[in-house]
Short mmCIF file of C-alpha atoms and ligand atoms in Angstrom, two decimals:
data_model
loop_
_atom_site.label_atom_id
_atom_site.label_comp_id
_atom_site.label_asym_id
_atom_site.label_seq_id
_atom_site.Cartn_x
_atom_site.Cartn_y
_atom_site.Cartn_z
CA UNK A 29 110.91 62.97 154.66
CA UNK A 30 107.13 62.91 154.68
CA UNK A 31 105.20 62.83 151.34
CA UNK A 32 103.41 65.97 151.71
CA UNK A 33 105.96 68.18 152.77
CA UNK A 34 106.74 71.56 150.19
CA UNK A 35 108.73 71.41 147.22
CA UNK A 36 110.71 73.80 147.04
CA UNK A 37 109.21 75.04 144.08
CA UNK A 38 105.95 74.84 145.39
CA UNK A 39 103.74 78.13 146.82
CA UNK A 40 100.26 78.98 147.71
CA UNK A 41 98.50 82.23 146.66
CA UNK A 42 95.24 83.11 148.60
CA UNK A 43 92.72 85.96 147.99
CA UNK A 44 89.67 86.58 145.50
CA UNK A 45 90.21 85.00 142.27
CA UNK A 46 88.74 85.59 138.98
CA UNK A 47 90.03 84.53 135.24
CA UNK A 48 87.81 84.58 132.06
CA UNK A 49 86.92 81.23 130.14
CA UNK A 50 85.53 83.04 127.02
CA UNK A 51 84.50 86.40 125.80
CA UNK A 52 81.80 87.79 127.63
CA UNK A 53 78.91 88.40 125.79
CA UNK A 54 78.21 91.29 127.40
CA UNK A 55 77.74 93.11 130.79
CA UNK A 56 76.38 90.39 133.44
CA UNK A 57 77.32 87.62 131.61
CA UNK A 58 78.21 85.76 134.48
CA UNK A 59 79.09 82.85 132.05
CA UNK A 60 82.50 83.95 131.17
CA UNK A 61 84.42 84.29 133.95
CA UNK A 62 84.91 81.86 137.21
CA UNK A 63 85.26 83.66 140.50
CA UNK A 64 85.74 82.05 143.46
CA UNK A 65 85.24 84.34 146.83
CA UNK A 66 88.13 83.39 149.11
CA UNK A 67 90.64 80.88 146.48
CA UNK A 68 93.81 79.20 146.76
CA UNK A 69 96.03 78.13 143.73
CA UNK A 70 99.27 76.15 144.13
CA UNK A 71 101.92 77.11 142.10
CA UNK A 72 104.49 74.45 141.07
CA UNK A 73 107.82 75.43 139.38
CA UNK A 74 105.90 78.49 137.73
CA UNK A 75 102.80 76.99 136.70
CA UNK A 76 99.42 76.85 137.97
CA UNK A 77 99.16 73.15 139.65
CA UNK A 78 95.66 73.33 141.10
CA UNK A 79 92.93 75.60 141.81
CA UNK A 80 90.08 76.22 143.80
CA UNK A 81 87.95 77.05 146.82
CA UNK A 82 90.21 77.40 149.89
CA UNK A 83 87.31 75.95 152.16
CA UNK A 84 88.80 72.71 150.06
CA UNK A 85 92.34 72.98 149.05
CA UNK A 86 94.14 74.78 152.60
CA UNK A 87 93.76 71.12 154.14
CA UNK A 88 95.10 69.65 151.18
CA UNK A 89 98.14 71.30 150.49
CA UNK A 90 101.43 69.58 150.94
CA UNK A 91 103.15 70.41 154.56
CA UNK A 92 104.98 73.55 154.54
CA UNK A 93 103.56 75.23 151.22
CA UNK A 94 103.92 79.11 152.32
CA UNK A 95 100.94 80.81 151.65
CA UNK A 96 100.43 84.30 150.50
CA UNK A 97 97.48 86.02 151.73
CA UNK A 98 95.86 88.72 149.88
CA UNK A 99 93.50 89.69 151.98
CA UNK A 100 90.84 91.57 150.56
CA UNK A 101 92.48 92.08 147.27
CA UNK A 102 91.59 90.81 143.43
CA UNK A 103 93.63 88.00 141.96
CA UNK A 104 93.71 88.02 137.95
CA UNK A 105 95.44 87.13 135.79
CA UNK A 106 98.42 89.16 134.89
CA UNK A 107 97.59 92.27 132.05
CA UNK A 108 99.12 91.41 128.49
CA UNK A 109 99.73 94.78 125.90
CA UNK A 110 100.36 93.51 122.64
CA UNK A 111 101.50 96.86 121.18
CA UNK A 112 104.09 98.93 123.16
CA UNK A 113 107.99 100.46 122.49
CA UNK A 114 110.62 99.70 124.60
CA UNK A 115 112.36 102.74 123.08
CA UNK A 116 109.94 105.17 123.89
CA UNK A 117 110.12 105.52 127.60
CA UNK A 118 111.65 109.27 127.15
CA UNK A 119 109.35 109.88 124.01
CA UNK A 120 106.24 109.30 126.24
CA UNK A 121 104.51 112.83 126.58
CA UNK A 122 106.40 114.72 123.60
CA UNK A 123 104.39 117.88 123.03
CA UNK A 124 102.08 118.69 120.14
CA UNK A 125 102.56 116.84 117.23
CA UNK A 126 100.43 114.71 115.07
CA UNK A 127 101.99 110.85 113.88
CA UNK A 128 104.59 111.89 110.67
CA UNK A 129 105.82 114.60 112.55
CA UNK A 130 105.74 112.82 115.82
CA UNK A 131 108.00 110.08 114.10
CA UNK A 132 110.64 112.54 112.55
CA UNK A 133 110.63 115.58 115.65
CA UNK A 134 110.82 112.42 119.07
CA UNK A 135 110.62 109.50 118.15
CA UNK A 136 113.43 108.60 115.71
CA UNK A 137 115.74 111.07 117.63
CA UNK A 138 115.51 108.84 120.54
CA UNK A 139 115.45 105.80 118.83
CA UNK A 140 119.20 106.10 117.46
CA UNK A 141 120.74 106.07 121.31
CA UNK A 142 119.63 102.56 121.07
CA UNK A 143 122.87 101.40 118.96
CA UNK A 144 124.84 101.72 121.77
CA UNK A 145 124.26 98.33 123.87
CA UNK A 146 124.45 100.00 128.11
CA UNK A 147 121.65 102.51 126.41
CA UNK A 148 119.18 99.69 125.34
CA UNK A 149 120.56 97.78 128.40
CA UNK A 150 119.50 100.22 131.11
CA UNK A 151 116.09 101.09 129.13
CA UNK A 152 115.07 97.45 129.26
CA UNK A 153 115.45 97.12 132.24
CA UNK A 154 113.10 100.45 133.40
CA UNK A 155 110.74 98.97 130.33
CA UNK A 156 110.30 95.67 132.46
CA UNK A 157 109.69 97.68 136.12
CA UNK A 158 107.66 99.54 134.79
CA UNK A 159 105.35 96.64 133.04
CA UNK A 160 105.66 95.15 136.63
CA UNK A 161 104.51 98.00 138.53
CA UNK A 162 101.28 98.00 136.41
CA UNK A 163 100.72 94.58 136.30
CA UNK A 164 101.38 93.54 132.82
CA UNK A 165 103.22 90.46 133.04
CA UNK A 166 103.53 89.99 128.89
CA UNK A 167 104.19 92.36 126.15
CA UNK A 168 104.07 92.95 122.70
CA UNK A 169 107.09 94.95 122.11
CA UNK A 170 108.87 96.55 119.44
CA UNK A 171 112.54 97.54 119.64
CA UNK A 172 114.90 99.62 117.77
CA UNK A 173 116.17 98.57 113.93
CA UNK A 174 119.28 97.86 116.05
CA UNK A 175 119.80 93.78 116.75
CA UNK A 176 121.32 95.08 120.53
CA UNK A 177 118.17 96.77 121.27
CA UNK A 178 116.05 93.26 120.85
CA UNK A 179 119.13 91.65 122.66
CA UNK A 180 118.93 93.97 125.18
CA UNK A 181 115.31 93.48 126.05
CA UNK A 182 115.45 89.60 124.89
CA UNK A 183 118.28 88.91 127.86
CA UNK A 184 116.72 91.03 130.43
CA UNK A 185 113.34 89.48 130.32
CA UNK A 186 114.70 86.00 130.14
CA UNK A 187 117.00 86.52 133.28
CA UNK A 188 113.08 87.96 134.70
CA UNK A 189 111.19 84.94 133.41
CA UNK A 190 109.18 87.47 131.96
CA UNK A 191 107.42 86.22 128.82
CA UNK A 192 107.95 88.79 126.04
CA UNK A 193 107.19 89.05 122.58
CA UNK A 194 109.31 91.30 120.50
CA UNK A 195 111.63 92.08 117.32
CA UNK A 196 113.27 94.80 115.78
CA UNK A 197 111.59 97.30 114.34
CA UNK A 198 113.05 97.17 110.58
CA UNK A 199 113.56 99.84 108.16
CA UNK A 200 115.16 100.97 105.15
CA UNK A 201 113.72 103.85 103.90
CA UNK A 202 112.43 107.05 104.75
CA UNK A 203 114.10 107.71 108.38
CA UNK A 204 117.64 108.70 109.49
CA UNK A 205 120.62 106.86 108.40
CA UNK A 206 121.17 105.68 112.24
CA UNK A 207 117.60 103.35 111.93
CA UNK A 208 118.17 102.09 108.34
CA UNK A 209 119.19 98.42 108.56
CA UNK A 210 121.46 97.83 105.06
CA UNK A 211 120.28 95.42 102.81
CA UNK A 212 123.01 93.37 103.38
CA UNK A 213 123.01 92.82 107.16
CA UNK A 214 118.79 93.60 107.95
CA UNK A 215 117.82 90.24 107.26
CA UNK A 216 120.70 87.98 108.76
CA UNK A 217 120.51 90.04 111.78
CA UNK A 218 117.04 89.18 111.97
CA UNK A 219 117.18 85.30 111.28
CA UNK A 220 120.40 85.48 114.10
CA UNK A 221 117.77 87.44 116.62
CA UNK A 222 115.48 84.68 115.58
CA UNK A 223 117.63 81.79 116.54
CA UNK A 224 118.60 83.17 119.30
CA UNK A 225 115.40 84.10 121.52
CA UNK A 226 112.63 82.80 119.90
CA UNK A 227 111.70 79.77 122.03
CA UNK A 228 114.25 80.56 124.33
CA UNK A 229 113.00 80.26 127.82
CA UNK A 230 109.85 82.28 127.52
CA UNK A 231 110.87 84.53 124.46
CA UNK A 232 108.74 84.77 121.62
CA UNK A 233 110.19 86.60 118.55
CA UNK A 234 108.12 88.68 116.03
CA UNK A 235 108.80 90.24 112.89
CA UNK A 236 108.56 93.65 112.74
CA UNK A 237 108.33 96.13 110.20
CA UNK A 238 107.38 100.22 111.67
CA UNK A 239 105.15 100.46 109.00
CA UNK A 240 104.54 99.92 105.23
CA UNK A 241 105.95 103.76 104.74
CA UNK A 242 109.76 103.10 106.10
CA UNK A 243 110.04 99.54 104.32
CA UNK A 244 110.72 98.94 100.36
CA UNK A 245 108.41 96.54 98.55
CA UNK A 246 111.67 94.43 98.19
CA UNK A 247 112.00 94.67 102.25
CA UNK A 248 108.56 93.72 102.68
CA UNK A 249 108.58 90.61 100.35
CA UNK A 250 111.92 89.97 102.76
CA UNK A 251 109.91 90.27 105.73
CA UNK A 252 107.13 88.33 104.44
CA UNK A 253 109.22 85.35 103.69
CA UNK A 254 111.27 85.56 106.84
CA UNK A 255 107.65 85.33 108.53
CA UNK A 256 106.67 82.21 106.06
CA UNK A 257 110.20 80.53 106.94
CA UNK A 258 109.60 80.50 110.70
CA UNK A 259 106.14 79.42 111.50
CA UNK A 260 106.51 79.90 115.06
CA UNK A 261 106.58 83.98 114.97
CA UNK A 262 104.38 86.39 114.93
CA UNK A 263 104.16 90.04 113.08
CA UNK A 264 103.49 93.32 114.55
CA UNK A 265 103.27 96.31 112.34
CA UNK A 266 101.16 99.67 112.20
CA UNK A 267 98.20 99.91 109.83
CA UNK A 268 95.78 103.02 109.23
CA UNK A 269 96.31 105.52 112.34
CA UNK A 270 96.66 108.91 110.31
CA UNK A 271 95.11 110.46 107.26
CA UNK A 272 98.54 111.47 106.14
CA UNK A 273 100.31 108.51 106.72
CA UNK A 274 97.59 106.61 104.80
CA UNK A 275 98.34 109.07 101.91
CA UNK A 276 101.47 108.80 101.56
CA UNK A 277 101.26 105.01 101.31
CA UNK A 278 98.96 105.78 98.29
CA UNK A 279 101.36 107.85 97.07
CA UNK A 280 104.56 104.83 97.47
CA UNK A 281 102.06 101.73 96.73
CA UNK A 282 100.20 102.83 93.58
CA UNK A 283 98.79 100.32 92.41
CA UNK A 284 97.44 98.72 95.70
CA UNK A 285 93.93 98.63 96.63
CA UNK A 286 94.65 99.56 100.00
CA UNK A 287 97.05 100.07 103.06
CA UNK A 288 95.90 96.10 104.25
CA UNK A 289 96.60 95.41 100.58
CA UNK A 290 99.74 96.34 100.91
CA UNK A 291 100.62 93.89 103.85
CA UNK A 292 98.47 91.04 102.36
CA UNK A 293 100.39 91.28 99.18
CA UNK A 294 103.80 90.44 101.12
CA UNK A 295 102.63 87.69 102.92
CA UNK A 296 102.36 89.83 105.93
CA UNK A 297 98.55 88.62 107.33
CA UNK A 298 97.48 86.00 109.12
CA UNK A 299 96.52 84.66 112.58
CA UNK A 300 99.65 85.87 114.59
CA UNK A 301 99.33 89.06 112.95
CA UNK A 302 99.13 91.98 115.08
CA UNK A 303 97.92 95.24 113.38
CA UNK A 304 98.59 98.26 115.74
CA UNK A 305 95.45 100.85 115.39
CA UNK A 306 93.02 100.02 112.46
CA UNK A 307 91.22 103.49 112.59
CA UNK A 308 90.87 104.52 108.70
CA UNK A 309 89.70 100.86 107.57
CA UNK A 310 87.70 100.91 104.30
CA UNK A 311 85.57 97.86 103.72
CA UNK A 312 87.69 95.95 101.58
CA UNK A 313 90.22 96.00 104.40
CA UNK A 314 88.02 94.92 106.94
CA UNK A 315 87.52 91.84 105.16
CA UNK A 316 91.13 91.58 104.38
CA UNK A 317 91.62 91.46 108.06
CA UNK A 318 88.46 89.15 109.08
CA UNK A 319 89.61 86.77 106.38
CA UNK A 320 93.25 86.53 107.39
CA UNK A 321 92.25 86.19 111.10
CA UNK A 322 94.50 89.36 111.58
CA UNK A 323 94.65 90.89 114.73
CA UNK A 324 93.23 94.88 114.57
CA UNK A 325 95.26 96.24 118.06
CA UNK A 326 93.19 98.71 119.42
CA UNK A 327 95.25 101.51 121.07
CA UNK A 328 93.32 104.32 122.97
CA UNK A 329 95.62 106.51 124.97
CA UNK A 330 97.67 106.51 121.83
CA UNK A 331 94.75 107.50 119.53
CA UNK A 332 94.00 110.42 121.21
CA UNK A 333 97.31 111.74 122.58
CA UNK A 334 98.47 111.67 118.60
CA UNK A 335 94.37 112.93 117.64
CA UNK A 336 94.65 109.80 115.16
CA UNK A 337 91.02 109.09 115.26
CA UNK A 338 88.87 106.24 117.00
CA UNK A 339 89.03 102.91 116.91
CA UNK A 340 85.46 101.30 115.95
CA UNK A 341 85.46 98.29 117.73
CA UNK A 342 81.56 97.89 117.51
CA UNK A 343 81.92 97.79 113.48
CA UNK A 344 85.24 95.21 113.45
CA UNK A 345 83.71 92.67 116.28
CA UNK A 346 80.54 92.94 114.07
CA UNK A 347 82.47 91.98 110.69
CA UNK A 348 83.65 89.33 113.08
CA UNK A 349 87.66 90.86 113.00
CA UNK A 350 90.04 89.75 116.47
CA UNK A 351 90.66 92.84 118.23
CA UNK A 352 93.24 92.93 121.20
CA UNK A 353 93.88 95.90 123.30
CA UNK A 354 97.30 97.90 124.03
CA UNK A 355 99.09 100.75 125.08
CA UNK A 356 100.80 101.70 122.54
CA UNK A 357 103.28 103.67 125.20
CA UNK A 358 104.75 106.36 123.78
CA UNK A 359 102.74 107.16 121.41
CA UNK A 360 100.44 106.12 124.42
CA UNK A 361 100.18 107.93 127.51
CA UNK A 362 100.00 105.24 130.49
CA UNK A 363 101.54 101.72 131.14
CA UNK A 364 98.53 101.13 132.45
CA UNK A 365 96.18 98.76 130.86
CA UNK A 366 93.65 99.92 133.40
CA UNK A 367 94.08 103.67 132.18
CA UNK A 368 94.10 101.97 128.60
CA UNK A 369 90.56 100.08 129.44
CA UNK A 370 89.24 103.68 130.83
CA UNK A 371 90.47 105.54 127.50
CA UNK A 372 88.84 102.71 125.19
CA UNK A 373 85.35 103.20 127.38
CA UNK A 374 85.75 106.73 126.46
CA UNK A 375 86.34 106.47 122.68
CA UNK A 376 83.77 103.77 122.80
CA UNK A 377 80.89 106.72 124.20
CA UNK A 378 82.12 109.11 121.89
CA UNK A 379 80.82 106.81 119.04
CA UNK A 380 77.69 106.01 120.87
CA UNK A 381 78.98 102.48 122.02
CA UNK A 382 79.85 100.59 125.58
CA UNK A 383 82.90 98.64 126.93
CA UNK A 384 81.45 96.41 130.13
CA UNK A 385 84.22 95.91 132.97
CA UNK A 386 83.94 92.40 131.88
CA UNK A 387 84.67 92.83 128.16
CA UNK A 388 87.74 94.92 129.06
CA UNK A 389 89.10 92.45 131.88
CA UNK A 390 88.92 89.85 129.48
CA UNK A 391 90.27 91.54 126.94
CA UNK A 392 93.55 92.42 129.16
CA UNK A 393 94.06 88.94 129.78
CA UNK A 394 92.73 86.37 128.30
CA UNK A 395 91.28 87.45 125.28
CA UNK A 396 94.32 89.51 124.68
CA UNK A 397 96.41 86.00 125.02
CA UNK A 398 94.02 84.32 122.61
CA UNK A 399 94.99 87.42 120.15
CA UNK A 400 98.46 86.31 120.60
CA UNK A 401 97.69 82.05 120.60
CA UNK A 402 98.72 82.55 123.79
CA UNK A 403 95.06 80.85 125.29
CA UNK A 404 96.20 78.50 128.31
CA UNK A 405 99.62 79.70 128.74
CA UNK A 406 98.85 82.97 129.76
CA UNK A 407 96.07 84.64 130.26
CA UNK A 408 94.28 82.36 133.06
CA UNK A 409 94.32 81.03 136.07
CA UNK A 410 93.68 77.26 135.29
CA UNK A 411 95.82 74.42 135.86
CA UNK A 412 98.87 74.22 133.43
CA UNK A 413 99.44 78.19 133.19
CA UNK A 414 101.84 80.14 133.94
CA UNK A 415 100.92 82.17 137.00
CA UNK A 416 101.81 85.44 136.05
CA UNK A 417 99.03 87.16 138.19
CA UNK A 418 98.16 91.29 138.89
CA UNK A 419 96.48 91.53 142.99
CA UNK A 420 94.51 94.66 142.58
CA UNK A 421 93.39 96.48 145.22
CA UNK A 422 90.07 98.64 144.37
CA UNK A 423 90.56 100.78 147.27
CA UNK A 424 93.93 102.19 146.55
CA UNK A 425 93.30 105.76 146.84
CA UNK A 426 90.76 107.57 149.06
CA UNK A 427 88.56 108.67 146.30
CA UNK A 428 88.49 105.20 144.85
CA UNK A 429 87.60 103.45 148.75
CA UNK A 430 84.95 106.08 148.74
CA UNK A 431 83.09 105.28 145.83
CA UNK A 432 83.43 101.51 146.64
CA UNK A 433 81.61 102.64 149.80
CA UNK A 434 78.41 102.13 147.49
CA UNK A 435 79.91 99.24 144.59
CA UNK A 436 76.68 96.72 144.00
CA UNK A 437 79.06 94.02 143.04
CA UNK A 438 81.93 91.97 140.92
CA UNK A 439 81.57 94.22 138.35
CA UNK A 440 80.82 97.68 139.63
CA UNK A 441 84.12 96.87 141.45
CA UNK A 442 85.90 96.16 138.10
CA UNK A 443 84.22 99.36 136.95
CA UNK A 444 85.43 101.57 139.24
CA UNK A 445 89.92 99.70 138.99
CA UNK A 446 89.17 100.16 134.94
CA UNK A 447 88.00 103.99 135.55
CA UNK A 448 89.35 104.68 138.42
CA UNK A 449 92.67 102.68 138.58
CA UNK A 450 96.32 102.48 137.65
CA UNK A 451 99.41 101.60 139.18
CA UNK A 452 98.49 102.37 142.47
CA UNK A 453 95.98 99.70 142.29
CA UNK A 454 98.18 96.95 141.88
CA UNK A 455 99.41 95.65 145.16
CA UNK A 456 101.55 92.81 143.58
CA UNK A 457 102.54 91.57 140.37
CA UNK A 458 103.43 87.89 139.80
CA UNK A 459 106.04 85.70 137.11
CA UNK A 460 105.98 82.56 137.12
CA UNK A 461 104.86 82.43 140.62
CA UNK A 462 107.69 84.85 141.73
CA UNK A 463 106.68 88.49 143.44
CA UNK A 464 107.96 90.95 140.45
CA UNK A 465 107.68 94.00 142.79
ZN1 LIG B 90 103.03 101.77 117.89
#
């Protein structure tokens, strides 16, 4: 057999690529991100193997390697959300109600069909088509207080390849009796979800309380260690989206300085960390956050579908806080991450301040895999990472072909897919190399 011919493994994916190398320091910071006008990358059992110009690498590929051709189209990186619900695929859009209410009148209603296994089963596996049809190829999830939920999901993404991040949302207090975990069983059932998925395949497991309100100090200090005892993990919880919820924590945490004092005091900081919203910080918690290296999750859609408040990202990147971006579905509106990146523009102008297309491409890939420690895994097309990839297609519609009619460039183009774009703008999603739709 001759020496150059395909592995089976092996495939070729051909179009416009572009992947951020750092944080763009602004708009036209040509800098941060590589683009290369007509690219080839050859994938190898999942993984990036090379990269580059396909004036270069098309005579150098072994014998056989099939090529896709995306003629025309963008190749990124695939979008990462590091705050979404499985469970809330059928709370998405639930009519006039602000977060407390939400919680009690929607949410936890739906969130008790997820004790019975074919439930969680058949949601996890709409959870992960959707994701796919809007190109998000890793999420941030939380699942139900039930352990079958997070199995659910867990198994389903791992027979995908998908690379998911999730845990089960924990509780004991404050919700109906279906989501409270007992004291007895909430914290094996965790450490058994634990073994189980984290590291398995592409699973990542993170601890997850809903939010300082439905956990006791005891099952926060529980949480905290559980954290502390696997290194590996990472936390996602829900800090200072609504005036009343930050009340009542005043009212159940007396004698802490703040909502992020509440979290620090359990051991509940720290680089892997992920803080959904952030909207009602006072300063002290700012620099509770910049000093952990916590993660402030910045959710748009969500924010002004619940009328939380908005996020100021100018004021955390300037106290020098890691901010990732997310859905936050269904609290948030859209899978999307581009409807996401046009809500966050918005709520960025209402405060007198600018997202550039480059800041909020990066941010959907690889800056949000760098909030995650995620950097060179995901996040990048570079050798060595996994190519889970979004083709987007910036004339999708007829009203978005018409205004690229007159697009100056790179990043008018990503302008008008972060305004103008959602799933209808992704032409193909990519795992690990493998079409997902
Ligand atoms: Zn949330």
């Amino acid at each position: 057999m001759p020496e150059r011919t395909a592995h089976a493994g092996l495939r070729a994916i051909r179009g416009r690529l572009l992947t951020f190398v750092r944080a763009p320091a602004g708009a036209g910071d040509a800098h941060s991100y590589r683009y290369i006008d007509d690219g080839i990358m050859l994938v190898k059992d999942g993984r990036i193997e090379l990269v580059g110009p396909a004036s270069d690498l098309a005579a150098r590929l072994p014998a056989g390697t099939p090529v896709e051709h995306h003629i025309g189209a963008l190749i990124m990186p695939g979008f990462i959300d590091t705050h979404i619900h499985y469970p809330q695929t059928q709370v998405i859009a639930s009519y006039g109600a602000q977060l407390l209410e939400w919680l009690e009148k929607y949410t936890f209603v739906e969130e008790q069909k997820f004790a019975e296994p074919a439930h969680a089963a058949r949601n996890a596996e709409f959870f992960l088509d959707e994701l796919a049809r809007n190109g998000t190829t890793t999420a941030c999830a939380y699942c139900t207080a039930h352990p079958a939920s997070a199995d659910a999901l867990f198994a389903a993404a791992h027979k995908r390849n998908v690379g998911m991040i999730a845990g089960n949302a924990v509780m004991n207090r404050l919700g109906p009796p279906g989501l409270l975990a007992p004291a007895a069983t909430a914290m094996p059932d965790s450490r058994d979800l634990i073994r189980r998925w984290h590291g398995t395949g592409r699973q990542r497991y993170a601890v997850t309380p809903r939010f300082a309100i439905t956990s006791t100090a005891e099952q926060l200090a529980e949480l905290g260690a559980l954290l502390n005892e696997f290194p590996g993990v990472l936390m996602q919880t829900h800090l200072d989206e609504n005036l009343n919820e930050i009340a009542t924590i005043k009212r159940l945490f007396p004698d802490d300085a703040s909502y992020t004092a509440v979290y620090a005091r359990f051991g509940l900081l720290g680089p892997r960390s992920l803080m959904g919203h952030c909207i009602h910080l006072a300063d002290s918690e700012v620099a509770l956050l910049r000093d952990t290296r916590s993660v402030a999750v910045f959710c748009p859609t969500s924010n002004l579908f619940i009328g939380s408040g908005l996020f100021d990202y100018e004021q955390l990147k300037a106290a020098g806080v890691r901010i990732a971006l997310a859905t936050d579905v269904g609290g948030g509106t859209s899978y999307s991450m581009l409807r996401t990146a046009a809500e966050a523009y918005k709520v960025m102008q209402l405060q007198g301040q600018n997202l550039p297309a480059l800041v909020a491409f990066d941010l959907m890939t690889r800056g949000n895999a760098a909030a995650l420690g995620l950097e060179g895994e995901i996040g990048s097309i570079a050798p060595g990472a996994f190519a889970d990839l979004v083709v987007l297609d910036a004339r999708a519609t007829p009203a978005m072909a018409h205004r690229m009619e007159v697009a100056r460039d790179l990043e008018d183009e990503l302008f008008v897919l972060m305004i103008m774009g959602d799933d209808r703008a992704v032409r193909q999603t990519y795992v690990a190399g493998r079409p997902a739709l």
